[in-house]
Coordinates of C-alpha atoms in Angstrom, one line a residue:
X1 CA -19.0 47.8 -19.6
X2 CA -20.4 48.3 -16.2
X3 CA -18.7 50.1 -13.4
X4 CA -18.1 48.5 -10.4
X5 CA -17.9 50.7 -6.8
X6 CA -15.2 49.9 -6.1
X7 CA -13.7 51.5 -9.0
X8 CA -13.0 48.0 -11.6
X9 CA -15.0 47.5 -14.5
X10 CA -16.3 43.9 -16.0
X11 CA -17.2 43.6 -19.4
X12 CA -19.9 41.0 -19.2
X13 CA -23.5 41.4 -18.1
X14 CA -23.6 37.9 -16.9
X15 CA -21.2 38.1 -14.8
X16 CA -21.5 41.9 -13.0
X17 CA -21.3 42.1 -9.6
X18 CA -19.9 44.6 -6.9
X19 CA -17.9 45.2 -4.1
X20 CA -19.0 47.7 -1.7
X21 CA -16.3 48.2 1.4
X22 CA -16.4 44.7 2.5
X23 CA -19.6 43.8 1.1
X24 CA -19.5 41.4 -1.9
X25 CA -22.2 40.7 -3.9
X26 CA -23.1 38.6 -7.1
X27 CA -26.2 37.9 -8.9
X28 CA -26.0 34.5 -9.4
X29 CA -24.5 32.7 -5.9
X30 CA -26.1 35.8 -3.2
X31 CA -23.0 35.2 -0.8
X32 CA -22.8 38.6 0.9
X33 CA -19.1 39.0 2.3
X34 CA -19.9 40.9 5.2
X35 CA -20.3 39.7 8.9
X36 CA -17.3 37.8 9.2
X37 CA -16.6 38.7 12.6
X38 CA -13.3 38.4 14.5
X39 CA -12.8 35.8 16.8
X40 CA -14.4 32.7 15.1
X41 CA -11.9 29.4 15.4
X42 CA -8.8 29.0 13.9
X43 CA -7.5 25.8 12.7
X44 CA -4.6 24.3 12.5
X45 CA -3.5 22.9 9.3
X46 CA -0.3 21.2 10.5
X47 CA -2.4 18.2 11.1
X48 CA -4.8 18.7 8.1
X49 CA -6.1 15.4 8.9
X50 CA -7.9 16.7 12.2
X51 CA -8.8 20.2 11.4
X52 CA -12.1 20.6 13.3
X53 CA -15.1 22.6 13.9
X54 CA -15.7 23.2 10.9
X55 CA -14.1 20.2 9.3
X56 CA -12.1 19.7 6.2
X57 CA -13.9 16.8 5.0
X58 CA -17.1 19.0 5.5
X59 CA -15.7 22.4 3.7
X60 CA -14.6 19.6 1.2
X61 CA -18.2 17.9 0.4
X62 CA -19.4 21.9 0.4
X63 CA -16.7 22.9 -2.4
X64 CA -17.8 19.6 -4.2
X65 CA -21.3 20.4 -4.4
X66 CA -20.9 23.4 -6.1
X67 CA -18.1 22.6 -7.7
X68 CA -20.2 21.7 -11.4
X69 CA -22.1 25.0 -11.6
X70 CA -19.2 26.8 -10.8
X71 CA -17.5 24.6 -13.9
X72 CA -20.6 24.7 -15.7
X73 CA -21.4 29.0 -15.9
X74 CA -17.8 30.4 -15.0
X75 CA -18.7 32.2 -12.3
X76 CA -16.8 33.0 -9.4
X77 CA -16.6 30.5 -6.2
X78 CA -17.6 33.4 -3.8
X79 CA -19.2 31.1 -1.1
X80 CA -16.8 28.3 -1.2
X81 CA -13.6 31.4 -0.8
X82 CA -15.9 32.3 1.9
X83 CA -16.0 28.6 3.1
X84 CA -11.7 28.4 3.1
X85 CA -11.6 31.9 5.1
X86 CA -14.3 30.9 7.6
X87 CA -12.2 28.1 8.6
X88 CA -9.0 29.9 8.9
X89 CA -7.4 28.4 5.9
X90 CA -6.2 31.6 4.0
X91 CA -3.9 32.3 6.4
X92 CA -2.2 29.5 7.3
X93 CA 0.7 30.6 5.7
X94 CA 1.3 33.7 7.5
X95 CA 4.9 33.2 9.7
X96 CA 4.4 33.1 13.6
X97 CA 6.0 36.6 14.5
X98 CA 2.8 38.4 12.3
X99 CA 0.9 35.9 14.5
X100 CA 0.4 33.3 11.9
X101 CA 0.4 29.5 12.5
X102 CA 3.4 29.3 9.6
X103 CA 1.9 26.5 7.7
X104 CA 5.3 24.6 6.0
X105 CA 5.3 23.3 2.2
X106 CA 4.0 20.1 3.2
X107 CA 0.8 21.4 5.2
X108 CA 0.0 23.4 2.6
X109 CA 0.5 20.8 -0.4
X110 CA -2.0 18.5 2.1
X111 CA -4.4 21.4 2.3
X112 CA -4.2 22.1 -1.2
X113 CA -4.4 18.7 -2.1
X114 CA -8.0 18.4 0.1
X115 CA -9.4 21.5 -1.6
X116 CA -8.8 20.1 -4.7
X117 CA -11.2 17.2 -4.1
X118 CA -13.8 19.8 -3.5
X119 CA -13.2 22.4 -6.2
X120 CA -9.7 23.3 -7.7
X121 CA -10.7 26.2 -9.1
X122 CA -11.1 27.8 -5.4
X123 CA -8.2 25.5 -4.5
X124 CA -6.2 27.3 -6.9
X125 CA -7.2 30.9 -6.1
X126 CA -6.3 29.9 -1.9
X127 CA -3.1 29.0 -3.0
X128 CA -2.3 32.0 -4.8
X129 CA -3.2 34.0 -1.2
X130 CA -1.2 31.3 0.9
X131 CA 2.2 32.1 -1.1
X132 CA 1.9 35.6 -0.9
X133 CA 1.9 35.1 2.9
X134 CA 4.3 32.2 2.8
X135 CA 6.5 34.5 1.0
X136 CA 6.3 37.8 2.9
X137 CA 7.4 35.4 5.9
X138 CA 10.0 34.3 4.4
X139 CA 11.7 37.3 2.6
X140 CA 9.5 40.4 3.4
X141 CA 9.1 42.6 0.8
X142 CA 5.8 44.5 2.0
X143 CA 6.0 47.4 4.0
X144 CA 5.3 46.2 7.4
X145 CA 2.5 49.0 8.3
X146 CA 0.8 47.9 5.1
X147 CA 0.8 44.1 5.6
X148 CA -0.3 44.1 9.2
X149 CA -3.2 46.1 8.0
X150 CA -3.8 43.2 5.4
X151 CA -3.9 40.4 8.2
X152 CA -6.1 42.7 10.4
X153 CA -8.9 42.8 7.5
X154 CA -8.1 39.1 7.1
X155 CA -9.5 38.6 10.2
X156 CA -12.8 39.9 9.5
X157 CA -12.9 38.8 5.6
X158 CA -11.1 37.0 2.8
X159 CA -8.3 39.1 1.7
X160 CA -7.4 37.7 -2.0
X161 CA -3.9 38.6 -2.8
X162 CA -2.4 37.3 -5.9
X163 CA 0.9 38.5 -8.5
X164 CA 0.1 39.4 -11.4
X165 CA 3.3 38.7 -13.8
X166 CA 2.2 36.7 -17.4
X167 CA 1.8 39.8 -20.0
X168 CA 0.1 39.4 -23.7
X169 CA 3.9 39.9 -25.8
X170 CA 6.1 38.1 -23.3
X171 CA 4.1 35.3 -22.0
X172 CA 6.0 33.8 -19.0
X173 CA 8.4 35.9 -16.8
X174 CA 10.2 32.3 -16.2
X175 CA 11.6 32.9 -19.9
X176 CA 13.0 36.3 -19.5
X177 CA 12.6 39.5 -20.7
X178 CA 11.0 43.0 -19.6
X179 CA 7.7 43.3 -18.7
X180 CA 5.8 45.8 -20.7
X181 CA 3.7 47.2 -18.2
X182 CA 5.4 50.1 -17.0
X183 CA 5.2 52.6 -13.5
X184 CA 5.9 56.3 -14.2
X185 CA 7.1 58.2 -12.0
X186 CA 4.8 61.1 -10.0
X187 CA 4.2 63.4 -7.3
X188 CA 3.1 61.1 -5.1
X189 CA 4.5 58.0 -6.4
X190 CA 4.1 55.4 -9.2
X191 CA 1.4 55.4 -12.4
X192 CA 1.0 52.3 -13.5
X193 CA -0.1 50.9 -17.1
X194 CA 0.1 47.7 -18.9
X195 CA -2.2 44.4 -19.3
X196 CA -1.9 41.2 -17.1
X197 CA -3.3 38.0 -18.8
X198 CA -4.3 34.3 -17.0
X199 CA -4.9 36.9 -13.5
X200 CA -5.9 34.1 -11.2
X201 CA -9.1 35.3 -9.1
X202 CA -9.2 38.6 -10.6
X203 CA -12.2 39.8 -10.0
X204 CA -12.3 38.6 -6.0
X205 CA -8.6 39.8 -5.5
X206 CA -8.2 42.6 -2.6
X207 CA -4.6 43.1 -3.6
X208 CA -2.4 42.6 -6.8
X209 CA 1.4 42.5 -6.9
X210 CA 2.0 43.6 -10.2
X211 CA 5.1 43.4 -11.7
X212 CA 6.3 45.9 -13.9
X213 CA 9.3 48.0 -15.2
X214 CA 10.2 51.5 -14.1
X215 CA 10.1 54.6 -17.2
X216 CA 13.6 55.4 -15.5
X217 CA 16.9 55.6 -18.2
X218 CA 18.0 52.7 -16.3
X219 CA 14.7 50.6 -15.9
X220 CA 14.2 48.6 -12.7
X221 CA 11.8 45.5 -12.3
X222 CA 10.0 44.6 -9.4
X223 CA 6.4 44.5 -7.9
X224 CA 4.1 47.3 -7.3
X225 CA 1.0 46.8 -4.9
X226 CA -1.9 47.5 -6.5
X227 CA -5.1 47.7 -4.0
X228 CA -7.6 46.3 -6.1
X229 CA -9.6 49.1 -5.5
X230 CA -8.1 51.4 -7.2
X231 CA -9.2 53.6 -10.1
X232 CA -8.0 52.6 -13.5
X233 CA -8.2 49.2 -12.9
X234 CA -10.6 46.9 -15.5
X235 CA -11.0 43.1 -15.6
X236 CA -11.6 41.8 -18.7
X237 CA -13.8 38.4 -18.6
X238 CA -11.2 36.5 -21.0
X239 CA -10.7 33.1 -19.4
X240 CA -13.1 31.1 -20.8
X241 CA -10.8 27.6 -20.6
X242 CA -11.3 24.2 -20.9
X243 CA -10.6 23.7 -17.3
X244 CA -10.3 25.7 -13.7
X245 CA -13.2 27.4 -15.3
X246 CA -14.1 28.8 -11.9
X247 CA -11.0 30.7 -11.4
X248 CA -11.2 33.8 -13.3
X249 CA -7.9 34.2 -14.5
X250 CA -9.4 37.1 -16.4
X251 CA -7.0 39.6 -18.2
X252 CA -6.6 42.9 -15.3
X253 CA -5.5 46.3 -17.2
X254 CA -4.1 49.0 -15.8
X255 CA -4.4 52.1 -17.2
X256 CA -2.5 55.5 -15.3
X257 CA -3.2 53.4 -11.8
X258 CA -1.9 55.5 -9.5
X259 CA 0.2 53.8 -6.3
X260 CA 1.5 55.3 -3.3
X261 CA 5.7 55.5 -3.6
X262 CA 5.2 53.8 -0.2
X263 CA 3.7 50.2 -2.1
X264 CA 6.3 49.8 -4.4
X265 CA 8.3 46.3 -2.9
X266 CA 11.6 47.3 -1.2
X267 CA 12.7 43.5 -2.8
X268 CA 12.9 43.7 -6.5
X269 CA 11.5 40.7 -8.0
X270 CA 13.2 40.6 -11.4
X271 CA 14.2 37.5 -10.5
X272 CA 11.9 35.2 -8.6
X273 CA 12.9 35.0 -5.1
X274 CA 13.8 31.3 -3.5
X275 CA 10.9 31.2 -1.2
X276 CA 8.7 31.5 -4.4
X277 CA 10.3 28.8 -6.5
X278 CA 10.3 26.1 -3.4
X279 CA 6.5 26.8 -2.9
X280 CA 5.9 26.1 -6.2
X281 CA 5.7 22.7 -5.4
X282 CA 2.8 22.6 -3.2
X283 CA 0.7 23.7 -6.2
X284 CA 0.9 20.6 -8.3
X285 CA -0.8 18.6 -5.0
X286 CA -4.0 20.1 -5.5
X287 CA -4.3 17.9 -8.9
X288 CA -4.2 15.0 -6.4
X289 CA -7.1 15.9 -5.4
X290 CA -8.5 16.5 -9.2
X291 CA -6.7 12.8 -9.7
X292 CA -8.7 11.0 -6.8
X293 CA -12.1 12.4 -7.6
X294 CA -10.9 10.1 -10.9
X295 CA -10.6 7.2 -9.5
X296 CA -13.8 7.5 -7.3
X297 CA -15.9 8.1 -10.3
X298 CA -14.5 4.9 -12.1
X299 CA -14.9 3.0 -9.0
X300 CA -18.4 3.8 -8.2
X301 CA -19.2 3.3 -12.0
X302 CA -17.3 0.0 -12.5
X303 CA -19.1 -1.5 -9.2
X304 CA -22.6 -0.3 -10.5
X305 CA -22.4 -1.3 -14.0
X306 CA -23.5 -4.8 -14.2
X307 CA -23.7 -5.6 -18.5
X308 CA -26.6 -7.7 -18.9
X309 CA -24.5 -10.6 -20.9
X310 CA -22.0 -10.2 -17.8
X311 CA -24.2 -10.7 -15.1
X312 CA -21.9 -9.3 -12.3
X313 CA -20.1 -5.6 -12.1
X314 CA -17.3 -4.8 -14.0
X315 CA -15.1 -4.3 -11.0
X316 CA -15.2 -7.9 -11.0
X317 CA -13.0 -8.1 -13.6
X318 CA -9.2 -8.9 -14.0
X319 CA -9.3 -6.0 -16.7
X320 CA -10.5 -3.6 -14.8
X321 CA -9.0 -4.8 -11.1
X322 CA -5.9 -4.1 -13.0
X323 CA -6.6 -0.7 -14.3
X324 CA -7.7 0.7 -11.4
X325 CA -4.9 -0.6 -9.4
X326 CA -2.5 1.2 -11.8
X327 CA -4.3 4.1 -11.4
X328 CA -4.0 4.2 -7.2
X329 CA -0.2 3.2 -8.0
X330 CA 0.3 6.4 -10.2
X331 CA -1.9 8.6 -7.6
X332 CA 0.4 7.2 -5.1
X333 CA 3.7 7.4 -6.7
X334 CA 2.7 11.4 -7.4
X335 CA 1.6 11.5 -3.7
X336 CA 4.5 10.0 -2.7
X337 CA 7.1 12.5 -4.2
X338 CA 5.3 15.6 -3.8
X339 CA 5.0 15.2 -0.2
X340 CA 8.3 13.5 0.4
X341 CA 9.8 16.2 -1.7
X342 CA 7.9 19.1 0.8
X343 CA 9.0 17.7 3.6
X344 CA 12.5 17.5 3.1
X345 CA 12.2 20.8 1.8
X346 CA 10.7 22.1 5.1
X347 CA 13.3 20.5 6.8
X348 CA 15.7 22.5 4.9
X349 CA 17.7 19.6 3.3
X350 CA 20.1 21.5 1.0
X351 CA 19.6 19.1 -2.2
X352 CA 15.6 19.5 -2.0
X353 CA 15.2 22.9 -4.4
X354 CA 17.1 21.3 -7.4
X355 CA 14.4 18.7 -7.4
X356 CA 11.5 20.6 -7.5
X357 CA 10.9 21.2 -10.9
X358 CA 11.5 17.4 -12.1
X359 CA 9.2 16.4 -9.2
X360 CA 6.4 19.1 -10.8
X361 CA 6.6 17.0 -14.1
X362 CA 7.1 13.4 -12.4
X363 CA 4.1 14.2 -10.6
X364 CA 1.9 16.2 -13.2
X365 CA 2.7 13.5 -16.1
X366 CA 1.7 10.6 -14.0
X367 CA -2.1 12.0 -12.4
X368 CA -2.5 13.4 -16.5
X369 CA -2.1 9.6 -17.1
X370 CA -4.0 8.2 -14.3
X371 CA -7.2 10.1 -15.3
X372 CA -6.5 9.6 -19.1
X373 CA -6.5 5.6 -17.9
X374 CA -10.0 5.9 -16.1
X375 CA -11.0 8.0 -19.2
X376 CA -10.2 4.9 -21.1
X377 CA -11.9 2.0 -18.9
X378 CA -15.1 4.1 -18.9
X379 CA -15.5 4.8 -22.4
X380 CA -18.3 6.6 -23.1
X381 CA -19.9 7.2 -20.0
X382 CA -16.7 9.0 -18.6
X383 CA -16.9 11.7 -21.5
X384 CA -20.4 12.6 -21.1
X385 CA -21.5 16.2 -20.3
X386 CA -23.0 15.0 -17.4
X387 CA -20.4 12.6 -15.8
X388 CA -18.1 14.4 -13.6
X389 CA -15.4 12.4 -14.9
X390 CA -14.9 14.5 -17.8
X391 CA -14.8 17.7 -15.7
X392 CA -12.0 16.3 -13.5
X393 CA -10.0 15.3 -16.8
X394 CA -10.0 19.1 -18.6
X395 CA -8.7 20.4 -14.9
X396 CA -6.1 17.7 -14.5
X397 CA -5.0 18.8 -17.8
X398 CA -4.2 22.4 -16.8
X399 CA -1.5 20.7 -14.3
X400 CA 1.2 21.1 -17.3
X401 CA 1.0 24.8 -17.8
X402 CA 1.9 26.2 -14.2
X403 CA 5.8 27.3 -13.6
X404 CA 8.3 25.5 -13.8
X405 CA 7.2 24.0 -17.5
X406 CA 8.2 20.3 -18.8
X407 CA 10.5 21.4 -21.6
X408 CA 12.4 23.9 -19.7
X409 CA 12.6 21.6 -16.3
X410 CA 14.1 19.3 -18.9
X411 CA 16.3 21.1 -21.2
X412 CA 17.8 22.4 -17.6
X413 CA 18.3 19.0 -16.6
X414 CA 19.6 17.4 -19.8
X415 CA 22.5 20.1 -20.0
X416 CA 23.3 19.2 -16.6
X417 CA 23.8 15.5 -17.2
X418 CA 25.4 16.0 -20.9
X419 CA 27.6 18.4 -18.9
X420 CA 26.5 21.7 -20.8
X421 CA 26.1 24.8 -19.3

């Protein structure tokens, strides 16, 4: 194990870095964190189509050509967090009276959706940051002394936050139960123990909203901010996954953690607040992304590929015309309800939060099928190590496991229509 100095530990030589104030380092990518002055352009990602200076199509091709290595070794996307932050992104979410730009659902599922073209592992880990702002707006749960200090150091670096709720014994909090990890009362405060597994960004988080239960007679549940600083705090390199291999959803324990009395959440989070549920649906659009790297892959491939008993590309081809054009349709039928959903959401249509879970597995189902389909019209060439194509089909595939899940979005809705409870 190898300390780090800011207090975490990493088990894995090949992967030790450190964090020094704001300075982060790595062996492998050499971004330094440090010089990211104040005053550098903010975008605006209402109209993610014309974010400028730098531009989204440029922090895009960036993300993309890094993308494979990042796939490839499992590190951390340092530079392309950097990249996102640069540019303004991470805090798009923050509401207007902290100062923010109060990026909606729809924004964000666009953003997301871009990012994903260029690398959805670092996709992923922005989204996790734009909730937690998204949802402090919406129902504030930080102490307000605390979380304008958070947006003041976002201003000068990227400020990771991400909650940390899946535990080892009771897997998803969506299914119920305690969580094990527990906060103990003391002098001045909490002490927190306990293990967090699938920890998006782990290792790059600044803050961690840990959700835990109280030693108390009566136990209470709710979230306890963690600085990621703190002593007592190891990551343990588990996520070594088929896909979002970038993302280092490590396993983060906790062992007699101490936290201020003044970070535990004044809203209990036992049960998931709206504001988190309705975001949820801005995640899935960052598959899009993963979906239409696809179908640019089997495009390029079927255009170049000219069999020598054909004599002309393969895109010339009813076959293949035909297969490609179901896969736009799917891409655009996923498109189509995610961001219809979002906006009607954003507008505060009263029906739109019952539909967010069936739009999640509409959605997810169809961009699974649509790279399965290119999969299938490039044969061999798709599944190579070398061909991208493969790389963008293991990440769609982690679309099914976020929250809410197929079989419980279902079950839900089939006792609904068979009139069950």
């Amino acid at each position: 194990m190898f300390p780090l100095c800011c207090g975490r530990t990493i088990n894995d030589a090949s992967k030790r870095w450190c964090v020094t104030g704001c300075q982060y380092s790595h062996p492998q990518v050499s971004i330094p964190w440090t010089g990211w002055a104040t005053g550098r352009a903010r975008l605006t990602v209402r109209l993610v189509t014309t974010v400028a200076a730098p531009s989204l199509p440029g922090i895009v091709r960036e993300l993309a050509a890094r993308a494979g290595q990042h796939d490839q070794d499992g590190s951390f996307p340092f530079e392309g967090i950097e990249l996102v932050h640069s540019a303004g992104l991470l805090t798009s979410t923050v509401h207007p009276r902290y100062g923010g730009q109060g990026a909606g659902i729809l924004d964000t599922a666009r953003l997301l959706a871009e990012l994903g073209r260029g690398d959805p592992s670092v996709a992923l880990i922005t989204a996790m940051t734009l909730f937690s702002h998204a949802a402090q707006g919406e129902q504030p749960s930080w102490p307000e002394e605390v979380y304008r200090a958070v947006l003041a150091d976002s201003a000068r670096r990227p400020v990771l936050i991400n909650a940390l709720r899946v535990e080892p014994a009771l897997g998803s909090p969506s299914r119920g139960g305690l969580p094990e990890t527990v906060a103990r009362r003391t002098a001045g405060g909490w002490s927190l123990s306990g293990r967090k597994i699938y920890s998006t960004g782990s290792a790059g988080l600044e803050w961690m909203v840990v959700w835990a239960r109280t030693d108390e007679p009566e136990p209470r549940v709710g979230g306890f901010l963690v600085r990621a600083g703190s002593p007592g705090i190891e990551i343990e390199p588990t996520w070594d996954h088929l896909g979002l291999r970038a993302s280092a959803s490590h396993d983060v324990i906790f062992t007699d953690v101490p936290v201020e009395g003044s970070l535990e959440l004044s809203t209990p989070d036992s049960v998931r607040p709206p504001a988190a549920l309705t975001w949820q649906l801005a995640l899935p659009a960052l598959y899009l992304g993963v979906a239409r790297n696809a179908l640019d892959w089997l495009v390029g491939f079927l255009r170049d590929r000219v069999p020598s008993g054909l004599g002309k590309p393969l895109a010339t081809l009813p076959r293949f015309e035909t297969g490609a054009g179901e896969i736009a349709a799917a891409i655009q039928g996923a498109e189509e309800l995610l961001f219809g959903l979002a906006r009607r959401l954003d507008e505060g249509d009263p029906g739109a939060p019952a539909r967010v879970g069936v739009a999640k597995v509409l959605a997810t189902r169809a961009l699974i099928s649509a790279v399965e389909q290119a999969l299938a019209l490039a044969g061999n060439p798709g599944l190579t190590r070398h061909s991208p194509l493969q790389r963008h089909y293991r990440d769609i595939l982690c679309s099914r496991v976020h929250t809410p899940q197929d079989d419980a979005v279902l079950t839900a809705l089939g006792r609904t229509v068979l009139g069950g409870t």
